[in-house]
CSV table of C-alpha atoms in Angstrom, one decimal:
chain,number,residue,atom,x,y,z
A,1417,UNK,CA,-62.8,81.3,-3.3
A,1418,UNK,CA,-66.6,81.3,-2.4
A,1419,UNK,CA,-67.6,78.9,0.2
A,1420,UNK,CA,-69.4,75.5,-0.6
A,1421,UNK,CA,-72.4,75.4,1.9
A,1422,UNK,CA,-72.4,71.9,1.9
A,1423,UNK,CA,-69.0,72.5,4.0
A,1424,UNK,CA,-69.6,75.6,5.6
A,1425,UNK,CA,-72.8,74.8,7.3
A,1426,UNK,CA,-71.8,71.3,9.0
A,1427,UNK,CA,-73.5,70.4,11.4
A,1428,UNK,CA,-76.7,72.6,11.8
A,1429,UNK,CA,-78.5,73.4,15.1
A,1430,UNK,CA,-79.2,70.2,16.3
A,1431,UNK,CA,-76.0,68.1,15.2
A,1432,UNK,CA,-77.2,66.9,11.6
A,1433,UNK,CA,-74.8,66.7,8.7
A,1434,UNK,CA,-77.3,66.4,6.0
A,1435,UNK,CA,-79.4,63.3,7.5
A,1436,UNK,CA,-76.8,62.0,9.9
A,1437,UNK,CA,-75.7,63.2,13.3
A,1438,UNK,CA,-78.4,64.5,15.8
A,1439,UNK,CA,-79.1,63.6,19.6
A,1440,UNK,CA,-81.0,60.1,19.9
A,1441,UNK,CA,-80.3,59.6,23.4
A,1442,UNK,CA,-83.1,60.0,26.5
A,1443,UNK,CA,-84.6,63.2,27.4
A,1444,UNK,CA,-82.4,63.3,30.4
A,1445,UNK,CA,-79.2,62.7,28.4
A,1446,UNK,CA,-80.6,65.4,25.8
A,1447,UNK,CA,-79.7,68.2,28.4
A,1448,UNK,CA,-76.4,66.6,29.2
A,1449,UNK,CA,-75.3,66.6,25.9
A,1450,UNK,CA,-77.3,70.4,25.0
A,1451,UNK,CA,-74.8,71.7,28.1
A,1452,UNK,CA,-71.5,70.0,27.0
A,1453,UNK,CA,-72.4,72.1,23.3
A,1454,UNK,CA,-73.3,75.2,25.3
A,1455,UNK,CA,-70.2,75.2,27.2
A,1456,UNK,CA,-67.7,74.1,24.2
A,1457,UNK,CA,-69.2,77.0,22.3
A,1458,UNK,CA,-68.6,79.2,24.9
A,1459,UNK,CA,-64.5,77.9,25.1
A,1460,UNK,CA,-64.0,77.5,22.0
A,1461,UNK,CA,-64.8,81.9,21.5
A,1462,UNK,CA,-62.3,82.4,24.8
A,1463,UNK,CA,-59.1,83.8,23.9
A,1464,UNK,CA,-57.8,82.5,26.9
A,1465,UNK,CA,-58.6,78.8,25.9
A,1466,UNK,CA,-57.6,79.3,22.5
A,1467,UNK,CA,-53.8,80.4,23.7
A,1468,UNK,CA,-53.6,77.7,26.2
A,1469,UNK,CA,-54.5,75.0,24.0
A,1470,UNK,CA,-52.1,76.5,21.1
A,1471,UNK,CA,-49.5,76.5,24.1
A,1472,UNK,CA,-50.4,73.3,24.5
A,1473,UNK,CA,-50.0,71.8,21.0
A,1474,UNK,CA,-46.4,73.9,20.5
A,1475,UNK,CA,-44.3,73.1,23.5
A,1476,UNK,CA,-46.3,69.8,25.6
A,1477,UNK,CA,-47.7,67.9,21.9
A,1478,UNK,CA,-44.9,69.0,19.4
A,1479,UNK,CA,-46.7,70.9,16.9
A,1480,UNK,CA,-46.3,71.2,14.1
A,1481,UNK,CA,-46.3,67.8,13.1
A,1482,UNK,CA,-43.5,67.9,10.1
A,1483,UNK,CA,-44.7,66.4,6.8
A,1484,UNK,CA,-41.9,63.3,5.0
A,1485,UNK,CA,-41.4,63.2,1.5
A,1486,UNK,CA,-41.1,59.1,1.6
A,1487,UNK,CA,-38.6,59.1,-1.3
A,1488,UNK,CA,-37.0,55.6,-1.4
A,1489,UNK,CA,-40.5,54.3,-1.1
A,1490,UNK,CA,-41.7,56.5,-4.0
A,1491,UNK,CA,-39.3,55.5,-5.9
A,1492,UNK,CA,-39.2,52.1,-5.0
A,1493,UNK,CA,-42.9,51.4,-6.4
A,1494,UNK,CA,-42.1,54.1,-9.2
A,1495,UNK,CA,-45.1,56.1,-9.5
A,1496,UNK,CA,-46.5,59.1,-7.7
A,1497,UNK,CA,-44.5,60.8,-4.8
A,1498,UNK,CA,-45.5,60.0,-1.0
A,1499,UNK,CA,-45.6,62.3,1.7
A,1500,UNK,CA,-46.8,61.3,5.2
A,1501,UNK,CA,-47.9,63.9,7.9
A,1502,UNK,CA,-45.9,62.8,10.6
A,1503,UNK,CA,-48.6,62.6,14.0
A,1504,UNK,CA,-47.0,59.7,14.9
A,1505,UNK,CA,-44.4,62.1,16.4
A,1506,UNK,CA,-46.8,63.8,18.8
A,1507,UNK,CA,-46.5,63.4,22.6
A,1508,UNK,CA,-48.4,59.9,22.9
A,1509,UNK,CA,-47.7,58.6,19.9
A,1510,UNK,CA,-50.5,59.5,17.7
A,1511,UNK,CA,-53.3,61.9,16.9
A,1512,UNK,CA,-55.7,61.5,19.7
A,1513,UNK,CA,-54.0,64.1,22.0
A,1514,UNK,CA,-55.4,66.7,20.1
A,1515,UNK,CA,-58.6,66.5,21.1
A,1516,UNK,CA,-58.4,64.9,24.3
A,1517,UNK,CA,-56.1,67.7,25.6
A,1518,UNK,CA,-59.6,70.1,24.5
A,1519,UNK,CA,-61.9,67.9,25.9
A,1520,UNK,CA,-59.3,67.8,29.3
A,1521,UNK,CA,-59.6,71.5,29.3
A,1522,UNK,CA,-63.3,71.5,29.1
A,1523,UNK,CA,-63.8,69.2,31.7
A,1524,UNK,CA,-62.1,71.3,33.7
A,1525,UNK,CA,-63.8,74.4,32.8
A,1526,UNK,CA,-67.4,72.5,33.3
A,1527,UNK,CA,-66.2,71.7,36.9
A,1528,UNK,CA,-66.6,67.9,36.3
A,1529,UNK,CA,-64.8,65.4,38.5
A,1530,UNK,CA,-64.4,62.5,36.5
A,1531,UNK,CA,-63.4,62.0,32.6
A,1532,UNK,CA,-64.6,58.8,31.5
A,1533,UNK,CA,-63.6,57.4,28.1
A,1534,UNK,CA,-63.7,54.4,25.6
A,1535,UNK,CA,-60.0,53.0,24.5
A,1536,UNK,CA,-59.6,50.5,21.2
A,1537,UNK,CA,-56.3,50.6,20.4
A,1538,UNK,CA,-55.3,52.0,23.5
A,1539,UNK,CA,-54.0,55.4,22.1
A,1540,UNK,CA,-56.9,57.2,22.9
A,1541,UNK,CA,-57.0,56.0,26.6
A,1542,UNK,CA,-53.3,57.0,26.6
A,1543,UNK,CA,-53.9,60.0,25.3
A,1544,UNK,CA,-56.6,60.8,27.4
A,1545,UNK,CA,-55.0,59.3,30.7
A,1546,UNK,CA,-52.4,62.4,29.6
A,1547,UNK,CA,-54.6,64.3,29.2
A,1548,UNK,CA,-56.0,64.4,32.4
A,1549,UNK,CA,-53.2,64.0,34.6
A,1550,UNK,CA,-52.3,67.2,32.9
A,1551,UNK,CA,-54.7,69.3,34.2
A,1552,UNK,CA,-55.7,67.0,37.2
A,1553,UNK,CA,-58.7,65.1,36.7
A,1554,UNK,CA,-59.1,61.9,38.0
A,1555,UNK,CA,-59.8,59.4,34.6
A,1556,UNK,CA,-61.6,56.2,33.8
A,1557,UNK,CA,-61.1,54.1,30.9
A,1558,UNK,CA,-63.0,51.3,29.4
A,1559,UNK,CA,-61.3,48.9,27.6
A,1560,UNK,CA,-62.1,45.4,25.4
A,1561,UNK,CA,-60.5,42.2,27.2
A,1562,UNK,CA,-59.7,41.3,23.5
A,1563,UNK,CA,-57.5,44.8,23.0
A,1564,UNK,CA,-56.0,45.2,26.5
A,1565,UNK,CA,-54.4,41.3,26.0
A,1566,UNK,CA,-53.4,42.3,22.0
A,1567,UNK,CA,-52.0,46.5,23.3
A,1568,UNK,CA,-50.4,45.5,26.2
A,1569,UNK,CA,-48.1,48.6,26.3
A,1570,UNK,CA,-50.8,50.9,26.3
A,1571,UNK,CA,-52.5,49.1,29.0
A,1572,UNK,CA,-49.2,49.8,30.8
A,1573,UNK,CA,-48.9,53.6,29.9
A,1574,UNK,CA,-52.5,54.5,31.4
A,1575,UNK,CA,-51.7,52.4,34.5
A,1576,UNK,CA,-48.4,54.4,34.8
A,1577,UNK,CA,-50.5,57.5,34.0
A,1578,UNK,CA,-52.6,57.2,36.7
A,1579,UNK,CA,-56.1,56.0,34.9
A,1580,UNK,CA,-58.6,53.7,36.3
A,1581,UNK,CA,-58.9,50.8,33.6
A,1582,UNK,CA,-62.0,48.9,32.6
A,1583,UNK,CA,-62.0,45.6,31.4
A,1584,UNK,CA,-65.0,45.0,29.6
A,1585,UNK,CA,-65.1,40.7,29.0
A,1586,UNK,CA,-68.7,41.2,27.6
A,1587,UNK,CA,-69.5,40.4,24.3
A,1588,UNK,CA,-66.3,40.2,21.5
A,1589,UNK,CA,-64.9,42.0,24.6
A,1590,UNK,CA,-63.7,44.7,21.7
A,1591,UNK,CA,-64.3,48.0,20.6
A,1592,UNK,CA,-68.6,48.4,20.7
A,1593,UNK,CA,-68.1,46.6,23.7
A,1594,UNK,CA,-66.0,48.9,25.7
A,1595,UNK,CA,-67.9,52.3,23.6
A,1596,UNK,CA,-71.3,49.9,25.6
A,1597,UNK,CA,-69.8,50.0,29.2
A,1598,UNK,CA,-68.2,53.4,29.6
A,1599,UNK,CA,-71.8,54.8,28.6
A,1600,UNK,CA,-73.6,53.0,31.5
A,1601,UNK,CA,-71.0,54.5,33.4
A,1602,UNK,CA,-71.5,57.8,32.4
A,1603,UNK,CA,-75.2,57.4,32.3
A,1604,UNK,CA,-74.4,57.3,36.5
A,1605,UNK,CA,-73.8,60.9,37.4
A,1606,UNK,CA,-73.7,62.8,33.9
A,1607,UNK,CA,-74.1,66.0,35.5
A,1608,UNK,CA,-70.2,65.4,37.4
A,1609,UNK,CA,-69.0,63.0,34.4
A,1610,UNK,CA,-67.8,63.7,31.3
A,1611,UNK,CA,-67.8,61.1,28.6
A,1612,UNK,CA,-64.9,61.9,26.8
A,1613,UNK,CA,-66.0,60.2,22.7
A,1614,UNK,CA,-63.1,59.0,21.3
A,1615,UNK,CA,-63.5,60.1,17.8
A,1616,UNK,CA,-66.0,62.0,15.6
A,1617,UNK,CA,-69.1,59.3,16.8
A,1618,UNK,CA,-71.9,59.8,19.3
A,1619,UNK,CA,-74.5,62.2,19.9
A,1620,UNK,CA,-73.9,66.1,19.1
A,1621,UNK,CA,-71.9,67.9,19.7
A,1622,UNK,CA,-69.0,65.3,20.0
A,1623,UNK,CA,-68.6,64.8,15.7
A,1624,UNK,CA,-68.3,68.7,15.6
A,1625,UNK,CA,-66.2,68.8,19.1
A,1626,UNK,CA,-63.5,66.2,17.8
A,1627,UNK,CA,-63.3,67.2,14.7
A,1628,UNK,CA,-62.9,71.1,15.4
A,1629,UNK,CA,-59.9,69.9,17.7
A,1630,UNK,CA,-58.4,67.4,14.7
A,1631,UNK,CA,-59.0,70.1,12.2
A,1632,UNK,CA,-54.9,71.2,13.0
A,1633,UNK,CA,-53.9,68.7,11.1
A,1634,UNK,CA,-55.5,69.8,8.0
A,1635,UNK,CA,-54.8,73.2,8.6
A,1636,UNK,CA,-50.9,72.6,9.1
A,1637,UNK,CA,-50.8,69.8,6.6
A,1638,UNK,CA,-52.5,72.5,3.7
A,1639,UNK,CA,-50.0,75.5,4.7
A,1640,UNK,CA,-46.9,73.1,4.9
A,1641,UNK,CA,-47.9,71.1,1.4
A,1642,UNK,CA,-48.3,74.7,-0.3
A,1643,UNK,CA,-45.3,76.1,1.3
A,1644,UNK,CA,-42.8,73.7,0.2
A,1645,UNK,CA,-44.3,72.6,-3.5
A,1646,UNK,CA,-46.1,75.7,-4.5
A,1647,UNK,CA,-49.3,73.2,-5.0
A,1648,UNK,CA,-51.7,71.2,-3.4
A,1649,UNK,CA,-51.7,67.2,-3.3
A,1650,UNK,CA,-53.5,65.2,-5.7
A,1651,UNK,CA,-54.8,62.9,-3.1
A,1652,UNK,CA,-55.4,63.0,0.6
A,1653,UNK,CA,-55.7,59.6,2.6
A,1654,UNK,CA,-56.4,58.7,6.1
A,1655,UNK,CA,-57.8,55.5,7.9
A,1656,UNK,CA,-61.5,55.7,8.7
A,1657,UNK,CA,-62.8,53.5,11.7
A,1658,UNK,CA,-65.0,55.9,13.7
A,1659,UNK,CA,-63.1,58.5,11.8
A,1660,UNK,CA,-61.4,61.0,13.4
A,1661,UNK,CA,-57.5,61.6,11.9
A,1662,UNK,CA,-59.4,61.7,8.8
A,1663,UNK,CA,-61.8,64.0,9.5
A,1664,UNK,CA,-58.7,66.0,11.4
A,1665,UNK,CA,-57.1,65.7,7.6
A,1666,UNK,CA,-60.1,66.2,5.4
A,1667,UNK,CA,-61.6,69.3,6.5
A,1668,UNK,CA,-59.4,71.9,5.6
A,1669,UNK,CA,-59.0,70.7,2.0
A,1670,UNK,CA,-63.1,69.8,1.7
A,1671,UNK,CA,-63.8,73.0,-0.8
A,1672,UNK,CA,-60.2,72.2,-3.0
A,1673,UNK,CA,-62.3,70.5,-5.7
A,1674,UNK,CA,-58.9,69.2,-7.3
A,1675,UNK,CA,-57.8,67.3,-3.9
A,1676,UNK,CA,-59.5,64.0,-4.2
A,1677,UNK,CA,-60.1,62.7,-0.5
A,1678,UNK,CA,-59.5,59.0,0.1
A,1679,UNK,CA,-60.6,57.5,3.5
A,1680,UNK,CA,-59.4,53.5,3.8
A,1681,UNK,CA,-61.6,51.4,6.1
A,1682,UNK,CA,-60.5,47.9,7.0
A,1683,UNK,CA,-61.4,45.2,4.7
A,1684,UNK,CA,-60.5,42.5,7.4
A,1685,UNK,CA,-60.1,38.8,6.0
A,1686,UNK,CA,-62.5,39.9,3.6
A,1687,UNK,CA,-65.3,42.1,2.5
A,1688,UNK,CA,-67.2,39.0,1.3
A,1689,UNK,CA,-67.2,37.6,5.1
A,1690,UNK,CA,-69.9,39.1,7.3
A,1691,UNK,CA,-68.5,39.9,10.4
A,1692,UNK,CA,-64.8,39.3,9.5
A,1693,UNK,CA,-64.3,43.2,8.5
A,1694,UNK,CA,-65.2,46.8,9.6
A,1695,UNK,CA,-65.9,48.3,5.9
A,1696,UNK,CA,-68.7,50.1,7.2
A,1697,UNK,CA,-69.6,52.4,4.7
A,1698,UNK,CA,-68.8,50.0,1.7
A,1699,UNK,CA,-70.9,47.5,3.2
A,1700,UNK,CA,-73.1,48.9,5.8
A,1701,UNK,CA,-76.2,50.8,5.6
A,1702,UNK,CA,-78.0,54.0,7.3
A,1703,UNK,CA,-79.1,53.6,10.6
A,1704,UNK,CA,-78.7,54.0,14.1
A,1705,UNK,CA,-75.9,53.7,16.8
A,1706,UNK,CA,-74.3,55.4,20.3
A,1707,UNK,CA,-76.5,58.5,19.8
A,1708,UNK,CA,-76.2,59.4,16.6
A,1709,UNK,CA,-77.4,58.4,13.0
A,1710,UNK,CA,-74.6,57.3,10.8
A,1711,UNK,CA,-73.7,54.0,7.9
A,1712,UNK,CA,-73.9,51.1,10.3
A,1713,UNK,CA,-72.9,47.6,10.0
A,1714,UNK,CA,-75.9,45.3,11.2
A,1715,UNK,CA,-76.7,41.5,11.0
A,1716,UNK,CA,-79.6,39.5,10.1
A,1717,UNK,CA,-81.8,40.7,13.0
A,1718,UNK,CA,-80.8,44.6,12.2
A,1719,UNK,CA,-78.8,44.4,15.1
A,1720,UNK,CA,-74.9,46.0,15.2
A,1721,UNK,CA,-72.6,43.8,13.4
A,1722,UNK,CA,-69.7,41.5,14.5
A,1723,UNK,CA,-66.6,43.1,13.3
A,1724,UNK,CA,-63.4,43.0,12.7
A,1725,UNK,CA,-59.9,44.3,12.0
A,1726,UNK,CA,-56.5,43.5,12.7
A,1727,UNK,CA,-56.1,47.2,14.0
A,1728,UNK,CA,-58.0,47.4,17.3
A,1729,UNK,CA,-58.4,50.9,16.5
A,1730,UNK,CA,-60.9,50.8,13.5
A,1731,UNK,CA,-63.0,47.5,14.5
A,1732,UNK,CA,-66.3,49.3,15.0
A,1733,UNK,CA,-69.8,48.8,13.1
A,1734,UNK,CA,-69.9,52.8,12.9
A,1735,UNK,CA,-68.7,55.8,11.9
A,1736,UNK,CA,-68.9,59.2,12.5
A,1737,UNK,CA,-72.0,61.0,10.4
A,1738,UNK,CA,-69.8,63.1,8.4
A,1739,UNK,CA,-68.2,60.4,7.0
A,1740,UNK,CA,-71.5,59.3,6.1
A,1741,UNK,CA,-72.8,62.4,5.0
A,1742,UNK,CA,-69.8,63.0,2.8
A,1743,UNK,CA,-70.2,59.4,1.4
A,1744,UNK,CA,-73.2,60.2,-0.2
A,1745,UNK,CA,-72.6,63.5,-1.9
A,1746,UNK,CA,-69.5,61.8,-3.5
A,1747,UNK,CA,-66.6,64.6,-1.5
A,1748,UNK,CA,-64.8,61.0,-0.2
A,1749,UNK,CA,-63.5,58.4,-2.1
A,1750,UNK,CA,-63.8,55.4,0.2
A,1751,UNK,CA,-62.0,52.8,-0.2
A,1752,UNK,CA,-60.4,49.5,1.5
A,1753,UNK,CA,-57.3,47.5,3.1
A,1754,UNK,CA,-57.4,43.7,3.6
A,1755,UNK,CA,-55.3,42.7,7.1
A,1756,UNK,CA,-52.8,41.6,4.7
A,1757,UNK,CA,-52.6,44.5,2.7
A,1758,UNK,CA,-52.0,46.3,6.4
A,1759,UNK,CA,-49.7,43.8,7.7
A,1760,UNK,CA,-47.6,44.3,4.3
A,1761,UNK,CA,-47.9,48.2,4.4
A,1762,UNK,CA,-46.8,48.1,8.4
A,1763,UNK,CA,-43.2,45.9,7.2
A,1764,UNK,CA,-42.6,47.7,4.1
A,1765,UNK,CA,-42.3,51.2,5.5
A,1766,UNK,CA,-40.7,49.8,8.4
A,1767,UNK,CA,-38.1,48.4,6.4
A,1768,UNK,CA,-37.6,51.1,3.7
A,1769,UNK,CA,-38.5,54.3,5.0
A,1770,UNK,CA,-37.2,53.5,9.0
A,1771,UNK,CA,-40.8,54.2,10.3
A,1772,UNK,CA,-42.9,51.7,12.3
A,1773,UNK,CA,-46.8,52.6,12.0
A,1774,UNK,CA,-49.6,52.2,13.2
A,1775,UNK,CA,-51.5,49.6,11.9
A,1776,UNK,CA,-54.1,51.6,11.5
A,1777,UNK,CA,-52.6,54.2,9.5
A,1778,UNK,CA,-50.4,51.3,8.5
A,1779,UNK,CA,-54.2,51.4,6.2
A,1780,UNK,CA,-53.7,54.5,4.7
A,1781,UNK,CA,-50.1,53.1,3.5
A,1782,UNK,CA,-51.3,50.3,2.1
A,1783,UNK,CA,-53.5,52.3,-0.2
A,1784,UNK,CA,-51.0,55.0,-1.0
A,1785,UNK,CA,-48.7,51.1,-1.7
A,1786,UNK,CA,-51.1,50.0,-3.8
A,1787,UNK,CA,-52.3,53.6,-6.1
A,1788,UNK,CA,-48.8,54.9,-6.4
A,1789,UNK,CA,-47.7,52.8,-9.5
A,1790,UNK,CA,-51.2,53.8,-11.5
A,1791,UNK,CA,-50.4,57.3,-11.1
A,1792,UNK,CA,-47.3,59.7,-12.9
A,1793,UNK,CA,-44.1,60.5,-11.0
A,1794,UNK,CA,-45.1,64.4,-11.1
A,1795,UNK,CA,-47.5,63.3,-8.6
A,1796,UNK,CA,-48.3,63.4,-5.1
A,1797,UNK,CA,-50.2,61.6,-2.2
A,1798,UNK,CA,-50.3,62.5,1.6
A,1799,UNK,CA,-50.8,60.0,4.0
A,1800,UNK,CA,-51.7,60.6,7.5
A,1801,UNK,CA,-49.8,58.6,9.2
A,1802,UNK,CA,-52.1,59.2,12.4
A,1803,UNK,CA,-49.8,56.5,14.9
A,1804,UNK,CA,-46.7,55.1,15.7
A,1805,UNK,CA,-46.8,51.4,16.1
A,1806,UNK,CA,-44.8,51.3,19.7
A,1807,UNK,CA,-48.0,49.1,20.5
A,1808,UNK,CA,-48.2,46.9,17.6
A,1809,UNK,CA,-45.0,45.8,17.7
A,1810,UNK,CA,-44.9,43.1,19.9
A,1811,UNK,CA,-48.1,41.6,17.9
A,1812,UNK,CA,-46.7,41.7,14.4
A,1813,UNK,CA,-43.3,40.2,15.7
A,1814,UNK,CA,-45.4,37.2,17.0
A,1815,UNK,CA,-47.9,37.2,14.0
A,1816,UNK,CA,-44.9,37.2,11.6
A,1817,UNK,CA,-42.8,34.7,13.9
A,1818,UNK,CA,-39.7,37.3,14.1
């Protein structure tokens, strides 16, 4: 199979993926981020990195995540056949250890003495907190007051962990908010910090850099899918908020033409209520935000967006600029949940298939829920179910009065 060079090429020199991406930060920030790329290039070409992070995701992560033929949920809604890639069974709980275990092990290879880092949902300040004690870096995390009092057992895990935490009040005290605050912080001492981006956002190289580290999922989820049906699935489908588990997903089947791609942003209480959603791509607009060009949601004045989403995880008026890229040649499908829809999703694979998730993969489900029925039984969608929903549990319970 010849290479499509839309794919092949992404990003170029300086961070773009066809307009999006790039460096707009200050001068002084510019050489920051041109060393953090210079240095991750150099890592990523060192065998000796490469065995200790595969080391890594084998005996301390789990992997290889397994992939579950949902069958009593297939044929519950009596269409096409769901499959979830399990990286809710990975050390922490969810995707994010992938590449906060890389960005741990370049820290330490930089020589920096502090990891600071941005937490929504809490899993990837858990996962980074892990990180970090891991390979003995002292960790700060930035949090929203709003998250911390909804994903109170992640707050506890990165206390227990070791991490400093960050309670960011300003603002809707939520996910920009904390993204806001651990900048300034790192904007301190950037030559002894690193900022450790939290998905495929932010000034280059950190879309590449997450995404390179994500791209396992892809890469087991394609062998294990052809292994065991002889066949590729016909769709693909991952929650977008900044975008990384789908990027992680996405990449390795980008040039199978026949796979259609199908990332699910949060529709909120509705797509018709400005600042009640996080849709940012079906209702935002190119522009600017944390360093990097991407599809942002703004308001009147052209400023970022109130938003919101019942998954603490995906409420951001970004996304990463090869979500935005791939919007516009027409590689993604993207589509939407409604809170509802999630909530839903979240109780009926609880309830049917024994698995709690996410309710930001709980997303994903909703639209795999929702498609299934439309499509023939010789079909077949994988989900990546990109979190456990240890953390959302206590919320749902109270939402739902159980």
């Amino acid at each position: 199979m010849s290479s499509d060079p839309r794919f092949t090429a992404m990003p170029d020199a300086n961070g773009y993926f066809g307009p999006y991406g790039g460096q707009l930060v200050p001068p002084h920030l510019k050489q920051a981020m041109d060393d953090i790329n210079l240095a991750y290039e150099e890592i990523r070409q060192r065998e000796d990195f490469q065995q200790e992070l595969a080391a890594l995701f084998a005996d301390y992560v789990g992997r290889p995540s397994p992939i579950f033929h949902a069958r009593r949920l297939s044929e519950q809604l009596g269409g096409a056949q769901i499959h979830l890639k399990r990286e809710d069974l990975n050390h922490t709980g969810a995707h994010k250890i992938n590449h906060c275990l890389g960005e741990a092990l370049l820290a330490r290879f930089m020589g920096k003495t502090k990891v600071i880092a941005e937490t929504g949902a809490g899993q990837h300040g858990v996962a980074l907190a892990t990180a970090c004690a891991l390979v003995g870096i002292p960790c700060e995390i930035h949090m929203g007051q709003v998250d911390i009092e909804k994903e109170h057992p992640n707050v506890t895990k990165m206390k227990i962990l070791g991490c400093k935490l960050v309670a960011v009040t300003r603002g809707a005290a939520t996910l920009k908010e904390a993204v806001d605050s651990a900048f300034e912080e790192y904007l301190k001492d950037p030559q002894n910090y690193l900022y450790a981006i939290g998905s495929v956002v932010g000034p280059h190289p950190f879309p590449k850099m997450v995404r390179d580290f994500q791209s396992i999922i892809g890469q087991e989820a394609r062998g294990q899918f052809l292994a065991r049906h002889g066949r590729l699935p016909d769709q693909v489908v991952a929650c977008v908020g900044g975008g990384s588990n789908a990027m992680g997903i996405f990449t390795a089947f980008l040039e199978d033409a026949a796979v259609e791609l199908v990332g699910i942003e949060p529709a909120g209480e509705s797509l018709d209520k400005p600042g009640r959603h996080s849709a940012t791509l079906s209702k935002g607009k190119p522009g600017e935000l944390h360093g990097m060009a991407c599809y942002v949601l703004e308001d009147a004045e052209g400023n970022p967006s109130a938003v919101h989403s019942i998954a603490s995880g995906l409420d951001y008026p970004g996304v990463g600029p090869q979500h935005s890229y791939l919007k516009d040649i027409g590689r993604v499908n993207y589509q939407t949940a409604t809170d509802q829809e999630c909530l839903d999703a979240f109780m009926t694979l609880s309830r049917v298939e024994g698995i709690i998730p996410a309710l930001e993969s709980a997303h994903a489900v909703a639209w795999a829920i929702r498609t299934a029925p439309t499509l023939g039984k010789d079909s077949h969608i994988l989900v990546n179910l990109s979190g456990r929903g240890d953390k959302d549990a206590d919320y749902v319970a109270k939402l739902l009065g159980l």
